[in-house]
XYZ file of C-alpha atoms in Angstrom:
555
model
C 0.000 0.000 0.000
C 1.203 3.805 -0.930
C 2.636 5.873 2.435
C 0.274 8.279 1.284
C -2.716 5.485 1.715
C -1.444 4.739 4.877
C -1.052 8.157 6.393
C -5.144 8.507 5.290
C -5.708 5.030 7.590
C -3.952 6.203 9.878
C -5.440 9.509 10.488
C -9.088 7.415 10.179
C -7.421 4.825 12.764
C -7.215 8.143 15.521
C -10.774 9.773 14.545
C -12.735 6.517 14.799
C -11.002 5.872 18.480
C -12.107 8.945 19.674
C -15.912 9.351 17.909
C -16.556 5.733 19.204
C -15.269 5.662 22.482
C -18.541 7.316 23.878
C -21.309 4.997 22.288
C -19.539 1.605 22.706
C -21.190 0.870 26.524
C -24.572 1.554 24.927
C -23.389 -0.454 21.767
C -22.922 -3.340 24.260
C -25.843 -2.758 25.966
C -28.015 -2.817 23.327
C -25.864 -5.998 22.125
C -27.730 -7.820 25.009
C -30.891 -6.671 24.399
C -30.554 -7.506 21.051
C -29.865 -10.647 21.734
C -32.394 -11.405 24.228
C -34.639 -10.843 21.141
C -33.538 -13.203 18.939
C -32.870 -16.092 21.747
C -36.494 -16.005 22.185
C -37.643 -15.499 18.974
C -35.849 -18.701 18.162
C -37.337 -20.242 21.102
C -41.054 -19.776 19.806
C -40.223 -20.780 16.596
C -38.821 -24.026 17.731
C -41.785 -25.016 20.100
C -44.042 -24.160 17.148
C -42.251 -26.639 15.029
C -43.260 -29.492 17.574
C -46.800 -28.532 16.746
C -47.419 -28.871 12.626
C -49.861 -30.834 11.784
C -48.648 -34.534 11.186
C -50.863 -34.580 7.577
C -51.041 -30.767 6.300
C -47.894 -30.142 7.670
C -49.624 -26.954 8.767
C -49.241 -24.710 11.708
C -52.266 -24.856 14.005
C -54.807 -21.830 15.353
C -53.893 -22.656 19.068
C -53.191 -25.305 21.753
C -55.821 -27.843 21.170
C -57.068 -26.466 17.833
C -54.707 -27.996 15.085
C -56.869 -26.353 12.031
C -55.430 -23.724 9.890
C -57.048 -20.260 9.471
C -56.166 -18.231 7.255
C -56.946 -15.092 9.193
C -54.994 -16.308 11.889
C -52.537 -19.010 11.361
C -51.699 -17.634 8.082
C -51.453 -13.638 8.636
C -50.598 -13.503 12.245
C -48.248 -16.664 13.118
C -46.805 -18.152 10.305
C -44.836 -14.961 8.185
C -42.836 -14.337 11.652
C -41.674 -17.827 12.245
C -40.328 -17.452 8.691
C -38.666 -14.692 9.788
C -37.476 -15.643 13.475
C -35.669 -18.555 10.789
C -34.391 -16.403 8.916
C -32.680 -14.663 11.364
C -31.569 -17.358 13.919
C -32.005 -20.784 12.110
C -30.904 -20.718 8.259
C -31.193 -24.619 8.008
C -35.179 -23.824 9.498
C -35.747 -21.262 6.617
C -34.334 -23.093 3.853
C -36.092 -26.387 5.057
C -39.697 -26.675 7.447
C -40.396 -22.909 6.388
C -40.370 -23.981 2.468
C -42.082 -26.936 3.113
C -45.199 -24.726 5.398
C -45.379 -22.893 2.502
C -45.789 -25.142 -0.215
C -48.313 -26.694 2.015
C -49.861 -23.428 2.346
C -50.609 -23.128 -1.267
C -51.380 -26.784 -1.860
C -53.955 -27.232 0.994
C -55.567 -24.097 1.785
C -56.108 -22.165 -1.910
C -60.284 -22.505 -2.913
C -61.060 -19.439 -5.209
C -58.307 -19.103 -7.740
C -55.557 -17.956 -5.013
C -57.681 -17.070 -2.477
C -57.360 -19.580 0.622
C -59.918 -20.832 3.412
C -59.485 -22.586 6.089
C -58.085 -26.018 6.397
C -59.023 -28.844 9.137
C -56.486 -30.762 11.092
C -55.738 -33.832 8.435
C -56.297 -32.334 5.362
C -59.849 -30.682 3.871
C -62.037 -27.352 4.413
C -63.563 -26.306 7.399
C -66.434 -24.969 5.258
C -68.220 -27.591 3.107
C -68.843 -24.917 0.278
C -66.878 -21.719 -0.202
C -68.169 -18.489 1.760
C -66.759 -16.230 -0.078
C -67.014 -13.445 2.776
C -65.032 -15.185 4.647
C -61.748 -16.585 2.228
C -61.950 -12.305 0.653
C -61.586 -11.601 4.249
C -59.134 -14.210 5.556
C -57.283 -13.499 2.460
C -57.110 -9.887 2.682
C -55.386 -10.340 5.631
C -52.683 -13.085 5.067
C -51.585 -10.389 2.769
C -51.702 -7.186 4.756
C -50.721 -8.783 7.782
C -48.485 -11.427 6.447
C -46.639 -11.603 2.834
C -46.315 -7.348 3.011
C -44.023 -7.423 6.522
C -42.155 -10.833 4.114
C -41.498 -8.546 0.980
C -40.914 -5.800 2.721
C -38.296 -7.662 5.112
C -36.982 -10.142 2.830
C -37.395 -8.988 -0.302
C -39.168 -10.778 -3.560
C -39.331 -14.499 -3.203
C -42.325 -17.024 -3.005
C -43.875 -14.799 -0.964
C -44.281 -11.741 -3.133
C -45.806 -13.851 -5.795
C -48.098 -15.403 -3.483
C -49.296 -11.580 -2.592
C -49.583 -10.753 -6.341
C -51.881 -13.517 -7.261
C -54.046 -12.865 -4.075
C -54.448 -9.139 -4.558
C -55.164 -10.259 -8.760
C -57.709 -12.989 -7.427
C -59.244 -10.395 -5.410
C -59.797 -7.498 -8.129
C -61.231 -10.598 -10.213
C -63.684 -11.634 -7.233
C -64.704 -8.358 -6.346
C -68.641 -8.446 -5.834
C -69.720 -5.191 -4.949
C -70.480 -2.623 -7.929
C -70.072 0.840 -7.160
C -70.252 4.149 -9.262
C -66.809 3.854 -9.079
C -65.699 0.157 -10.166
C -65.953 -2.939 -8.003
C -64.790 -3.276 -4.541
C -64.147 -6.576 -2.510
C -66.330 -6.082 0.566
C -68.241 -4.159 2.415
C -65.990 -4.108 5.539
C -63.702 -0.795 5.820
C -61.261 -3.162 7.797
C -60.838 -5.276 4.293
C -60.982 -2.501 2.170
C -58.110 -0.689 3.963
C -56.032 -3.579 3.957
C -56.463 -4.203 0.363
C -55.973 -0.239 -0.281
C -52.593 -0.622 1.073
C -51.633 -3.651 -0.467
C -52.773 -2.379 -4.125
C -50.707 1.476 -2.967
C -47.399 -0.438 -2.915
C -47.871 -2.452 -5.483
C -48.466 0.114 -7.856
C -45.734 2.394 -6.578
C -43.779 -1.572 -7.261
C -44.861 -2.191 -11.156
C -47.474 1.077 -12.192
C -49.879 -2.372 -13.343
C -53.282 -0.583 -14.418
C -55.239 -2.948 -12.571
C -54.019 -2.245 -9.163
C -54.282 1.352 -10.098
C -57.609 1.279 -11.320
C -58.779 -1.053 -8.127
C -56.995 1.668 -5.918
C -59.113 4.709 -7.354
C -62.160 2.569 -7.120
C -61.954 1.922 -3.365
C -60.461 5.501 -2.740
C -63.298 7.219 -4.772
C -65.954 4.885 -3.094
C -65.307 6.218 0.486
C -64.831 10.009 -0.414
C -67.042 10.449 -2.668
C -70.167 7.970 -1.169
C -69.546 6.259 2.233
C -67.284 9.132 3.872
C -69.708 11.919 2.846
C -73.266 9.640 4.057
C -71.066 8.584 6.969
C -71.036 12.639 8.329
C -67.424 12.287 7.286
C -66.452 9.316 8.868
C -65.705 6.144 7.154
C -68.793 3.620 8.354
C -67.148 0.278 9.511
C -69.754 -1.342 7.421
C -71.642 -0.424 4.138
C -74.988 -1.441 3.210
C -75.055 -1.582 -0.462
C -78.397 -2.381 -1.034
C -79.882 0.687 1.114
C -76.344 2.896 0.015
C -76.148 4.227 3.438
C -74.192 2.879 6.836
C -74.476 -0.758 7.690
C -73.237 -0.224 11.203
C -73.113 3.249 13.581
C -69.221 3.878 14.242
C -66.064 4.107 13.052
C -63.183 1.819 14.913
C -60.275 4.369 14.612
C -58.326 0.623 16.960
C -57.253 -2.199 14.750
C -60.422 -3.549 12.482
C -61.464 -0.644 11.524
C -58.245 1.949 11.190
C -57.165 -0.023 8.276
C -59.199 2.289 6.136
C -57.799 5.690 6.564
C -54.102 3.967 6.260
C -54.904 2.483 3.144
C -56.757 5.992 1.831
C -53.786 7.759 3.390
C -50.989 5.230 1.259
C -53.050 5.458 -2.062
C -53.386 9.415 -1.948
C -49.157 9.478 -1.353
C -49.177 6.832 -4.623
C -51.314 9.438 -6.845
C -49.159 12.677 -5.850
C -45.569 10.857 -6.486
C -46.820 9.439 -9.822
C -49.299 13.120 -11.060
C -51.897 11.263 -11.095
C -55.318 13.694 -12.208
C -57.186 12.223 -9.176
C -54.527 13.869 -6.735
C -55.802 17.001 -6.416
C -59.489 15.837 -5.177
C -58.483 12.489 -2.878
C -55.975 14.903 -1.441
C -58.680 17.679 -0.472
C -60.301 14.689 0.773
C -57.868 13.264 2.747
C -57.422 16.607 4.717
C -60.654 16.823 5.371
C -60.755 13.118 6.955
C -57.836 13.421 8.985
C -59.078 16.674 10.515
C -62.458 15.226 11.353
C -60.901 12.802 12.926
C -58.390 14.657 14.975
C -61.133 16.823 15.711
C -63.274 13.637 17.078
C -61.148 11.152 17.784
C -58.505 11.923 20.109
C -58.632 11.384 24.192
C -57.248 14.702 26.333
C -53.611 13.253 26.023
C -54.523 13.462 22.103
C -54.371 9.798 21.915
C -57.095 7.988 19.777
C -60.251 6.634 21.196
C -61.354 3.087 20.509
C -64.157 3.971 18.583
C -66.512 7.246 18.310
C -70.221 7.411 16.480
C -71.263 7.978 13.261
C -74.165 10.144 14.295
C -72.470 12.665 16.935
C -69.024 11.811 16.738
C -68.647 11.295 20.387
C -66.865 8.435 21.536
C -68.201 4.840 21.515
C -65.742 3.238 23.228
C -63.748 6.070 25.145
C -60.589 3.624 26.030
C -57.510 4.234 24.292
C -56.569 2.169 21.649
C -53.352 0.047 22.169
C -52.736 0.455 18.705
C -52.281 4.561 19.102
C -49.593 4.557 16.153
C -51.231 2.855 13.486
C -53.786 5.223 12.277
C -51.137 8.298 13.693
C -49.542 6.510 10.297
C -52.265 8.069 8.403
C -51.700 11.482 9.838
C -47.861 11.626 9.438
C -48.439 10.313 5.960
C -50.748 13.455 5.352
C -47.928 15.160 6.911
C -45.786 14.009 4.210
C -48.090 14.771 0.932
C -48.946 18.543 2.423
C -46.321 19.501 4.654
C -49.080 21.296 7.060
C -47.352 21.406 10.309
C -50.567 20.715 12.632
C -50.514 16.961 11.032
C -46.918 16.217 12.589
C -48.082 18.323 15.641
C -50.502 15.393 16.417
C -48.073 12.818 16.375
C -45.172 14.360 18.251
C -47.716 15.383 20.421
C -48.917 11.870 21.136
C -45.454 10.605 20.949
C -45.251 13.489 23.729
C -48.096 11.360 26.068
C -47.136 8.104 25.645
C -43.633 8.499 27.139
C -44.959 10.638 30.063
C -47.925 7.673 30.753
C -45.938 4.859 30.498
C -49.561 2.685 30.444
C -50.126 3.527 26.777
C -46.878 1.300 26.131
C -48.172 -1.230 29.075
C -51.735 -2.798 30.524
C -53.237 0.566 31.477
C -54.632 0.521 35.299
C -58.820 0.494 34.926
C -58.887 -0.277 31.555
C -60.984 -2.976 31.973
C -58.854 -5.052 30.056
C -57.217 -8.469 30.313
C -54.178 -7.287 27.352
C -53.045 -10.395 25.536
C -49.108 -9.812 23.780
C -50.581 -8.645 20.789
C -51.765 -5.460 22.875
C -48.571 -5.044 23.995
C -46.986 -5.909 20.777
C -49.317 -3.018 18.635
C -48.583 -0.135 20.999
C -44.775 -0.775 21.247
C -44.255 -1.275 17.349
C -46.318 2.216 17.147
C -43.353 3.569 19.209
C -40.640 1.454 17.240
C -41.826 2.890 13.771
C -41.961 6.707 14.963
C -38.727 6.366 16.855
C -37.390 5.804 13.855
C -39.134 8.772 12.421
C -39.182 11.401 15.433
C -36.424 9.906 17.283
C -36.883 11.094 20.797
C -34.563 10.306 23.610
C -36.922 10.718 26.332
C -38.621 7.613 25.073
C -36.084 5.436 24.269
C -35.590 4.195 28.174
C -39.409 3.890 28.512
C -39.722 1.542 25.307
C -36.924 -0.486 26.810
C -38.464 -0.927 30.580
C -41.704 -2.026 28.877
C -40.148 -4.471 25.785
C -38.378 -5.755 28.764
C -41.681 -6.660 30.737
C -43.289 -7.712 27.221
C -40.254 -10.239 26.517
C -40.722 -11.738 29.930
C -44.130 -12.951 29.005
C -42.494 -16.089 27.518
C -43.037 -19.547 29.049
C -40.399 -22.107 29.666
C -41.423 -24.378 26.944
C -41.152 -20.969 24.401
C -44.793 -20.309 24.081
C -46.961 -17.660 24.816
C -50.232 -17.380 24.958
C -50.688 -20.653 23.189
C -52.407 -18.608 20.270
C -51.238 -17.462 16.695
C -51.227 -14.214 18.362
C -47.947 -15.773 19.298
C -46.485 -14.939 15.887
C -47.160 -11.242 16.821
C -44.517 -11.770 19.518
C -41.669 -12.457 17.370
C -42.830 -9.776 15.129
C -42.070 -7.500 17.796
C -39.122 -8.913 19.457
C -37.230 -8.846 15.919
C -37.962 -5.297 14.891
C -36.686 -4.072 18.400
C -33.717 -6.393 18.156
C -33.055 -4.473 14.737
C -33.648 -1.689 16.361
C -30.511 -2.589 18.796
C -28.627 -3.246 15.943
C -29.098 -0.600 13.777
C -30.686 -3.068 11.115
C -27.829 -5.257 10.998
C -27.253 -8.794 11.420
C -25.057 -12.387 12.324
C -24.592 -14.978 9.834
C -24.747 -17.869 10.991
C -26.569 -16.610 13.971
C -25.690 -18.438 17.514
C -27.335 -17.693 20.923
C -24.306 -16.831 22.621
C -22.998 -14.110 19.727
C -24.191 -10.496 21.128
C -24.358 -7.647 17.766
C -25.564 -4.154 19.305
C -25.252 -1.074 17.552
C -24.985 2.367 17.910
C -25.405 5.772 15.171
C -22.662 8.199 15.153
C -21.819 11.432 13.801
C -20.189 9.922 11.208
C -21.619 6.389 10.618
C -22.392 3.261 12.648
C -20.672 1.586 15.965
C -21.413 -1.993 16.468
C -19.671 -4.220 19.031
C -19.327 -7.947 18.841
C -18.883 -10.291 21.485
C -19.213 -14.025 21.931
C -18.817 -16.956 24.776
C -17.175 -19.301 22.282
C -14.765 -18.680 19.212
C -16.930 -17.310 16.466
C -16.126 -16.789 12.479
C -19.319 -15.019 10.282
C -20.164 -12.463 8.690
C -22.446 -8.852 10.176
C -24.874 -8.399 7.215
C -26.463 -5.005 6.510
C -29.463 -3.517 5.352
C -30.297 -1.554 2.399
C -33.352 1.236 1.486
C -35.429 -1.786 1.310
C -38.484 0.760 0.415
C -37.245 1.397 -2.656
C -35.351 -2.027 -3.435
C -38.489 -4.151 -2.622
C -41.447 -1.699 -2.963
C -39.999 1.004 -5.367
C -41.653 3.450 -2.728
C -40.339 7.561 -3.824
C -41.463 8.543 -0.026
C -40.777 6.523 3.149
C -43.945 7.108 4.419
C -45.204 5.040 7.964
C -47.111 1.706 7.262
C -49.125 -0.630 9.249
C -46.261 -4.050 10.068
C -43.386 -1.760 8.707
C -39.913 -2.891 9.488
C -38.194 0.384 9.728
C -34.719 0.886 8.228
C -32.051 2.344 10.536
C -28.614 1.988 8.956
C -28.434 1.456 5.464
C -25.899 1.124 3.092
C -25.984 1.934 -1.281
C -24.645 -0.869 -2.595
C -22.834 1.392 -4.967
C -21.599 3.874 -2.283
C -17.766 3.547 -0.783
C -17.798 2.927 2.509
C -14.794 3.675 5.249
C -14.367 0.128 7.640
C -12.464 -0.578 10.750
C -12.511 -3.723 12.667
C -10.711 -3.201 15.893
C -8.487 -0.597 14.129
C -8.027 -2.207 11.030
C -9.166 0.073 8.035
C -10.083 -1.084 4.927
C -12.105 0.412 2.532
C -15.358 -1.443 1.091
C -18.556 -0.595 -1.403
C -22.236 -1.385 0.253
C -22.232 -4.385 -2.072
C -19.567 -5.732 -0.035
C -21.315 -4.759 3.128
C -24.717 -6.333 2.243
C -22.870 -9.406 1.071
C -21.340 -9.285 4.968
C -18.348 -7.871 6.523
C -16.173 -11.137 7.936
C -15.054 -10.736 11.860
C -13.969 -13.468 13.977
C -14.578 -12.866 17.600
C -12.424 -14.979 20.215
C -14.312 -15.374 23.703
C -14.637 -12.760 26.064
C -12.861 -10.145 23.471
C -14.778 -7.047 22.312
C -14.837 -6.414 18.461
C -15.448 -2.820 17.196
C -16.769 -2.548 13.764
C -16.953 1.352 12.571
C -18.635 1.754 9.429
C -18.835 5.200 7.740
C -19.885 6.879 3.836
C -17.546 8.412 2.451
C -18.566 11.522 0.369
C -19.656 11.438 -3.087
C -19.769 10.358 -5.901
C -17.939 11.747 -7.347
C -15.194 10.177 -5.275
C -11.617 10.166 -7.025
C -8.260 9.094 -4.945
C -7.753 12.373 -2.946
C -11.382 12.593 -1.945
C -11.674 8.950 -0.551
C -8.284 9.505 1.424
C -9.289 12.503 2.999
């Protein structure tokens, strides 16, 4: 190597030293949590194993219940068991989790690729199709399900299983409106489809989705918003064209709605599309009604409020406060008006002062299950990562801590699908702790935390035994798997801390050796060995440009 190369190391030897030395005890402490995470992510995933059914090969509803529902086992338990594999079990992935799938598609698809419900040792539940109920249950294996997959892991099986569903549902649609055909009456389905169709026409422009996105977007603010007194109905009698049902459900099954309006509205600005400028005058209007209506005195949202006075229906908070705050940053996003990120920094604001929005709230009247728990600390996860605010980084911990320690012995734990929700959570906040990146081949007793810097990225490694692999990182999977323009909040995002370009330079030291590498490299995996009991330092920072040239990279 030139002296002049190694005078540039050099001086990047002495500057990472000193920018690191701060962050590496919260590195390492975020190593542990971290791997906490995974340990029982793993754990779930391998009691759930134990407990396929010996025929289908299927994962079952609950303990005692061994048939397959596609609302449940399919959206809510299965997709994060792929993932807790993918993460801490390669041979798992690769193996059992190609194997559920196939079986998946074999046993369970009815109407074209829509599924239903399959019984312990093979059949239907149902005798003949309700179609209801597979448009429903599929809906939300893909909303719930293969979006977190491609969004996480990128375009395999998985993303063509979501195509075919969301084509099988346009096909299927029943309902006529002035506006085109919609799949149900239910906002809940609606909304899910809305956002499935939003990034898949952000991912290929197909006129179908499209054309089945402005149909469902028109429908509500043009007819069921507008005969709702500007609320979207829950239901929608289409007979009688007024409400089927006398509230709006701003919790889970029911926010779904102003999400999906919220993602579709952000898909016709980036693109021009002519219907921008009224679904956008439209979605203002929404969101303000329901800030107006919705929100408790800490300004987070109610369960549900009526139709006719909009007063609340259910006055308890909703554990899910971040998912239709989702809505309002994304309206945020398309108009910039500062009141729309004043809601959510203000609720941010109340849910690290009252701990109990993160936790079972005293008087509630409820007996939370995980998924509770799992819904309002995601919320905080996603706009952390957004809004990042110190003050409630300690409080997320305290509770994740109290939500992790839910797990039995045996690695259940609640002996419910809702399990899967579990591992959903417990691997975004381990990426979280690692600033996205990740150990291959994973072991139990290998810690990865990570910190930001000014400049780049800390991570430490330690291990109990001698360990060779490689610390994997993550790109702007938005754009690589959804070809989003804006990285707007979603419902079951995995947010992106640390990313690298794959065709950005990139200055590396391990333990004070520099090297210099392109993101390829770095999403391919950076190779450490860690010996026990010895701390590795990894510092990873951009270098600016392009352009670069020789001078510029050294300096």
């Amino acid at each position: 190597m030139a002296r002049s190369n190694l005078v540039a190391l050099g001086l990047l030897s002495a500057f990472l030293s000193s920018a690191f030395a701060e962050p590496i005890e919260q590195a390492q402490r975020n190593a542990v949590q971290a791997q906490e995470c995974l340990v029982r992510s793993n754990r779930v995933l391998q009691a759930y194993l134990k407990r396929r059914d010996t025929v289908t090969g299927l994962l079952p509803r609950r303990g005692g219940e061994n048939a397959w529902y596609v609302r449940d086992s399919a959206a809510d338990l299965f997709p994060f068991l792929i993932m807790a594999a993918y993460f801490t079990d390669r041979h798992v992935y690769e193996h059992d989790m190609q194997d559920i799938f196939r079986n998946e598609i074999r046993h369970s698809t009815r109407i074209g690729s829509l599924s239903d419900n399959v019984l312990p040792g093979g059949g239907f539940e149902s005798a003949e199709p309700k179609q209801a109920d597979i448009v429903f249950g599929s809906a939300e294996y893909v909303k719930d399900g293969l979006l977190p997959l491609v969004e996480l892991l990128g375009h395999q099986g998985w993303y063509d299983r979501m195509r075919s569903i969301c084509d099988d549902l346009i096909a299927q649609a029943p309902y006529e409106t002035p506006f085109g055909r919609v799949p149900s009456n239910s906002a809940e389905i609606n909304g899910e489809f809305l956002q499935a169709l939003s990034r898949l026409a952000f991912e290929t422009h197909d006129p179908r989705y499209i054309d089945q996105g402005v149909a469902i977007t028109r429908f509500y603010f043009n007819e069921v918003i507008p005969k709702s007194n500007g609320l979207p109905a829950h239901l929608w009698d289409f007979e009688q064209g007024k409400p089927a049902s006398e509230r709006f459900v701003l919790s889970d099954h029911g926010n779904e709605i102003a999400a999906g309006l919220s993602e579709f509205v952000m898909f016709l600005k980036e693109t021009k599309h002519p219907a921008f400028g009224e679904c956008k005058d439209s979605l203002v209007e929404l969101i303000d009604v329901l800030l107006g209506c919705g929100l408790n005195e800490d300004g987070v949202w109610y369960v549900s409020v009526s139709l006719a006075d909009r007063r609340p229906a259910d006055a308890r908070h909703a554990h899910c406060w971040g998912y239709l705050f989702n809505a309002v940053y994304t309206t945020y996003l398309i108009t910039g008006e500062q009141r729309f990120l004043d809601a959510t920094t203000r609720a941010m604001k109340s849910v690290t002062e009252k701990p109990t929005y993160l936790d079972d709230p005293a008087g509630s009247g409820r007996n939370y299950k995980s998924n509770a728990y799992s819904d309002a600390i995601e919320s905080a996860i996603v706009f952390i990562n957004r809004l990042p605010d110190e003050r409630m980084a300690p409080v997320l911990d305290e509770c994740v801590a109290r939500f992790l320690a839910r797990q039995r012995e045996d690695g259940i734990i609640e002996d419910w699908y809702g399990d899967g929700n579990y591992v959903r959570t417990a691997l975004m906040f381990a990426l979280m702790k690692s600033q996205g990146a990740w150990l291959e081949p994973w072991r139990p007793d290998v810690r990865l935390g990570a910190v930001k810097t000014d400049k780049g990225i800390l991570l430490t490694l330690e291990a109990e035994q001698e360990w060779s692999g490689r610390v994997r990182f993550d790109i702007p999977r938005h754009e690589a798997n959804f070809n989003l323009s804006v990285n707007y909040t979603r419902l079951n995002e995995w947010p992106e801390w640390f990313t690298v370009e794959q065709d950005r330079l990139y200055k590396v030291s391990v333990d004070g050796a520099e090297t210099l590498r392109s993101g390829s490299e770095l999403v391919q995996g950076l190779e450490v060995h860690v010996v026990p009991n010895q701390l590795v330092q990894v510092g990873v920072a951009a270098v600016v440009g392009p352009p670069y040239g020789t001078q510029a990279v050294l300096e």
